[in-house]
Coordinates of C-alpha atoms in Angstrom, one line a residue:
X1 CA 93.0 99.2 40.0
X2 CA 95.3 102.3 39.8
X3 CA 96.5 103.7 42.9
X4 CA 96.5 107.4 43.4
X5 CA 98.6 107.1 46.5
X6 CA 101.7 105.4 45.3
X7 CA 104.6 105.2 48.0
X8 CA 107.4 107.7 46.8
X9 CA 110.9 106.4 46.5
X10 CA 113.3 107.6 49.1
X11 CA 116.0 108.3 46.5
X12 CA 116.1 109.0 42.8
X13 CA 116.9 106.0 40.7
X14 CA 120.4 107.4 39.9
X15 CA 121.2 108.0 43.6
X16 CA 119.9 104.6 44.6
X17 CA 122.0 102.9 41.9
X18 CA 125.0 104.7 43.0
X19 CA 124.8 103.4 46.5
X20 CA 124.2 99.9 45.3
X21 CA 127.3 100.1 43.1
X22 CA 129.3 101.4 46.2
X23 CA 128.1 98.6 48.2
X24 CA 129.1 96.1 45.5
X25 CA 132.6 97.8 45.6
X26 CA 132.8 97.4 49.3
X27 CA 131.5 93.8 49.5
X28 CA 133.9 92.8 46.8
X29 CA 137.0 94.0 48.5
X30 CA 135.9 94.1 52.2
X31 CA 133.0 91.6 52.5
X32 CA 133.3 87.9 52.5
X33 CA 132.8 85.7 55.6
X34 CA 134.4 88.2 57.9
X35 CA 131.9 90.9 57.1
X36 CA 128.8 88.6 57.4
X37 CA 130.0 87.0 60.7
X38 CA 131.7 89.7 62.5
X39 CA 129.9 93.0 61.8
X40 CA 127.8 94.8 64.3
X41 CA 125.3 97.6 64.3
X42 CA 127.2 100.0 66.6
X43 CA 124.7 101.8 69.0
X44 CA 125.0 105.0 71.1
X45 CA 124.8 103.0 74.3
X46 CA 126.9 102.2 77.4
X47 CA 127.3 98.8 75.9
X48 CA 129.5 100.0 73.1
X49 CA 131.1 103.1 74.5
X50 CA 133.0 103.7 77.7
X51 CA 131.5 105.8 80.5
X52 CA 134.2 105.6 83.2
X53 CA 136.6 108.4 82.1
X54 CA 138.1 111.2 84.1
X55 CA 139.0 113.8 81.4
X56 CA 138.2 114.9 77.9
X57 CA 141.4 113.7 76.6
X58 CA 140.7 110.2 78.0
X59 CA 137.2 110.3 76.6
X60 CA 138.4 111.2 73.2
X61 CA 141.1 108.4 73.2
X62 CA 138.7 105.8 74.5
X63 CA 136.1 106.6 72.0
X64 CA 138.6 106.6 69.1
X65 CA 140.0 103.1 70.4
X66 CA 136.3 101.8 70.4
X67 CA 135.6 103.0 66.9
X68 CA 138.8 101.3 65.7
X69 CA 137.9 98.2 67.4
X70 CA 134.4 97.9 66.0
X71 CA 135.9 98.7 62.6
X72 CA 138.2 95.8 62.9
X73 CA 141.2 98.2 62.9
X74 CA 142.5 97.9 66.3
X75 CA 146.0 97.2 65.2
X76 CA 146.2 99.8 62.5
X77 CA 148.7 102.5 63.4
X78 CA 147.3 105.9 63.5
X79 CA 148.0 109.2 65.2
X80 CA 145.1 111.2 66.5
X81 CA 145.4 115.0 66.8
X82 CA 143.1 117.9 67.7
X83 CA 142.7 120.8 65.4
X84 CA 143.1 124.4 66.4
X85 CA 139.9 126.2 67.5
X86 CA 138.1 128.3 65.0
X87 CA 138.2 132.1 65.3
X88 CA 135.3 133.8 67.1
X89 CA 133.0 135.2 64.5
X90 CA 131.1 137.3 66.9
X91 CA 132.9 140.7 67.2
X92 CA 130.1 142.5 68.9
X93 CA 126.4 141.9 69.9
X94 CA 124.5 140.9 66.9
X95 CA 127.6 141.4 64.6
X96 CA 129.6 138.5 63.2
X97 CA 132.3 138.0 60.6
X98 CA 131.1 136.8 57.3
X99 CA 132.9 134.0 55.4
X100 CA 135.3 133.3 58.2
X101 CA 137.3 130.1 57.8
X102 CA 135.9 127.1 59.6
X103 CA 137.8 123.7 60.1
X104 CA 136.3 120.5 58.8
X105 CA 135.0 117.9 61.4
X106 CA 137.9 115.7 60.7
X107 CA 140.7 115.1 58.2
X108 CA 142.8 112.1 57.1
X109 CA 146.4 112.1 55.9
X110 CA 148.8 109.3 55.0
X111 CA 152.4 110.3 54.5
X112 CA 155.6 108.3 54.8
X113 CA 153.7 105.1 55.9
X114 CA 152.0 107.0 58.8
X115 CA 148.3 107.8 59.0
X116 CA 147.1 110.9 60.9
X117 CA 143.6 111.8 61.8
X118 CA 142.5 115.2 63.1
X119 CA 139.2 116.2 64.6
X120 CA 137.5 119.5 65.4
X121 CA 137.6 120.5 69.1
X122 CA 133.9 121.4 69.1
X123 CA 133.2 117.6 68.7
X124 CA 134.3 116.8 72.2
X125 CA 131.0 118.1 73.4
X126 CA 129.1 116.3 70.6
X127 CA 129.8 112.6 71.1
X128 CA 127.7 111.3 68.4
X129 CA 129.3 113.6 65.9
X130 CA 132.7 112.6 67.2
X131 CA 132.0 109.0 66.6
X132 CA 130.7 109.7 63.1
X133 CA 133.8 111.7 62.3
X134 CA 136.2 109.0 63.5
X135 CA 134.3 106.4 61.5
X136 CA 134.4 108.5 58.3
X137 CA 138.2 109.2 58.6
X138 CA 138.9 105.6 59.5
X139 CA 137.0 104.6 56.4
X140 CA 139.4 106.7 54.4
X141 CA 142.1 104.6 56.0
X142 CA 140.5 101.3 55.1
X143 CA 139.8 102.1 51.5
X144 CA 142.8 104.3 50.5
X145 CA 144.6 101.5 48.9
X146 CA 141.7 99.6 47.3
X147 CA 142.9 98.2 44.0
X148 CA 139.8 99.6 42.1
X149 CA 138.3 103.0 42.3
X150 CA 134.7 103.4 43.6
X151 CA 131.9 103.7 41.2
X152 CA 132.3 106.9 39.2
X153 CA 136.1 107.2 40.0
X154 CA 138.2 108.5 42.9
X155 CA 136.4 111.9 42.8
X156 CA 133.6 110.1 44.4
X157 CA 135.7 108.8 47.2
X158 CA 134.2 111.1 49.8
X159 CA 130.7 109.9 49.1
X160 CA 131.9 106.3 49.1
X161 CA 133.7 106.9 52.4
X162 CA 130.4 108.1 54.0
X163 CA 128.9 104.8 52.9
X164 CA 131.9 102.8 54.1
X165 CA 131.3 104.2 57.7
X166 CA 127.9 102.6 57.5
X167 CA 129.4 99.5 56.1
X168 CA 131.6 99.4 59.2
X169 CA 128.5 99.5 61.5
X170 CA 128.1 103.2 62.2
X171 CA 125.1 104.0 60.1
X172 CA 123.0 105.3 63.0
X173 CA 125.8 107.8 63.9
X174 CA 126.1 108.9 60.3
X175 CA 122.4 109.5 59.7
X176 CA 121.9 111.3 63.1
X177 CA 124.9 113.6 62.4
X178 CA 124.2 114.4 58.7
X179 CA 122.0 117.5 59.6
X180 CA 121.1 119.4 62.8
X181 CA 118.7 122.3 63.5
X182 CA 119.3 123.6 67.0
X183 CA 119.0 126.7 69.2
X184 CA 122.1 128.7 70.1
X185 CA 123.0 131.4 72.6
X186 CA 126.3 133.1 73.2
X187 CA 125.4 135.8 75.6
X188 CA 125.2 138.6 73.0
X189 CA 122.6 136.9 70.7
X190 CA 120.5 133.9 70.3
X191 CA 118.5 132.2 67.6
X192 CA 118.5 129.1 65.4
X193 CA 121.2 127.5 63.4
X194 CA 121.7 124.6 61.0
X195 CA 124.8 122.5 60.5
X196 CA 125.7 119.6 58.1
X197 CA 128.3 116.9 58.5
X198 CA 129.6 114.6 55.9
X199 CA 128.7 114.3 52.2
X200 CA 125.5 112.4 52.1
X201 CA 122.0 113.6 53.0
X202 CA 119.9 112.0 55.8
X203 CA 117.8 110.1 53.3
X204 CA 121.0 108.7 51.6
X205 CA 122.4 107.7 55.0
X206 CA 119.2 105.9 55.8
X207 CA 119.3 104.1 52.5
X208 CA 122.7 102.9 53.1
X209 CA 121.8 101.9 56.7
X210 CA 118.8 99.9 55.3
X211 CA 121.2 97.9 53.1
X212 CA 123.4 97.2 56.1
X213 CA 120.4 95.9 58.2
X214 CA 119.0 93.8 55.3
X215 CA 122.4 92.3 54.5
X216 CA 123.0 91.1 58.1
X217 CA 119.2 90.3 58.8
X218 CA 119.2 92.9 61.7
X219 CA 115.6 93.8 62.8
X220 CA 114.8 97.4 61.8
X221 CA 113.6 98.0 65.4
X222 CA 117.2 97.7 66.6
X223 CA 118.0 100.8 64.6
X224 CA 114.7 102.8 64.9
X225 CA 115.0 103.2 68.7
X226 CA 118.2 105.1 68.2
X227 CA 117.4 107.3 65.2
X228 CA 116.2 110.8 65.3
X229 CA 112.4 110.9 65.2
X230 CA 112.1 112.3 61.7
X231 CA 114.4 109.6 60.3
X232 CA 112.6 106.4 61.6
X233 CA 110.0 106.4 59.0
X234 CA 112.4 106.7 56.1
X235 CA 113.7 103.0 56.8
X236 CA 110.3 101.8 55.4
X237 CA 110.7 103.9 52.2
X238 CA 114.2 102.6 51.7
X239 CA 113.3 99.0 52.4
X240 CA 110.5 99.2 49.8
X241 CA 112.7 100.8 47.1
X242 CA 115.3 98.2 47.7
X243 CA 112.8 95.5 47.3
X244 CA 111.5 97.0 44.1
X245 CA 115.0 97.2 42.7
X246 CA 115.7 93.6 43.8
X247 CA 119.0 95.0 45.1
X248 CA 119.7 92.7 47.9
X249 CA 119.9 89.6 45.7
X250 CA 122.5 91.5 43.6
X251 CA 124.5 92.5 46.6
X252 CA 124.4 89.1 48.3
X253 CA 125.8 87.5 45.1
X254 CA 128.9 89.8 45.1
X255 CA 132.0 87.7 45.0
X256 CA 134.5 88.6 47.6
X257 CA 138.1 89.2 46.3
X258 CA 140.8 88.8 49.0
X259 CA 143.4 91.6 48.7
X260 CA 147.2 90.7 48.8

């Protein structure tokens, strides 16, 4: 019997295949026993992040150290710097500068054997975005010297880096931070604003998070309770599409190649 109510795929076939290829790349060079035995789904809870801090600087430093630790990069040398604040675009009530420059959430540089990660000062008041930014930039650091380009070439590195952050355990933070719709008020005006962070959509982040959960046999409920309400149901769609593609069998069969 034909079904008129076929469950839609979460991603297009092209986007789903892209993610699967990136995961194959990550598992080939950063998987192996270490990944399957030591990876954790990092949660926005007191268990994972410190609460006893006495200043913003201490909070940022402790959060960065925590993200490095859960990424398995505690011993990797890296300088953390804060970016300059953006200019105030509101020049008068209900008047704002158009096309004003706005700094990225974070940046990564590696020069003369030294890594530097910067972050936007606004993220100090947005801890979930701060964690997502640190995870993304540390993913740059991890994959910068991979002997093989990600699927599609190094021009896809930013997209691959977003997926790498989920590979490292930060999928909840990446998905929750990808898009925000929120109210604002600055004294002169108020209204609603949207913001995006990263290179993947919410649906793409959920698809990647689902791969992570299925690879490590982590119950979906562990992630659902910490996802934004609109994202929880997407896990089921991603799960069905991955099953239809028989993707997990392919990913679990990837042979790990140790780097010299």
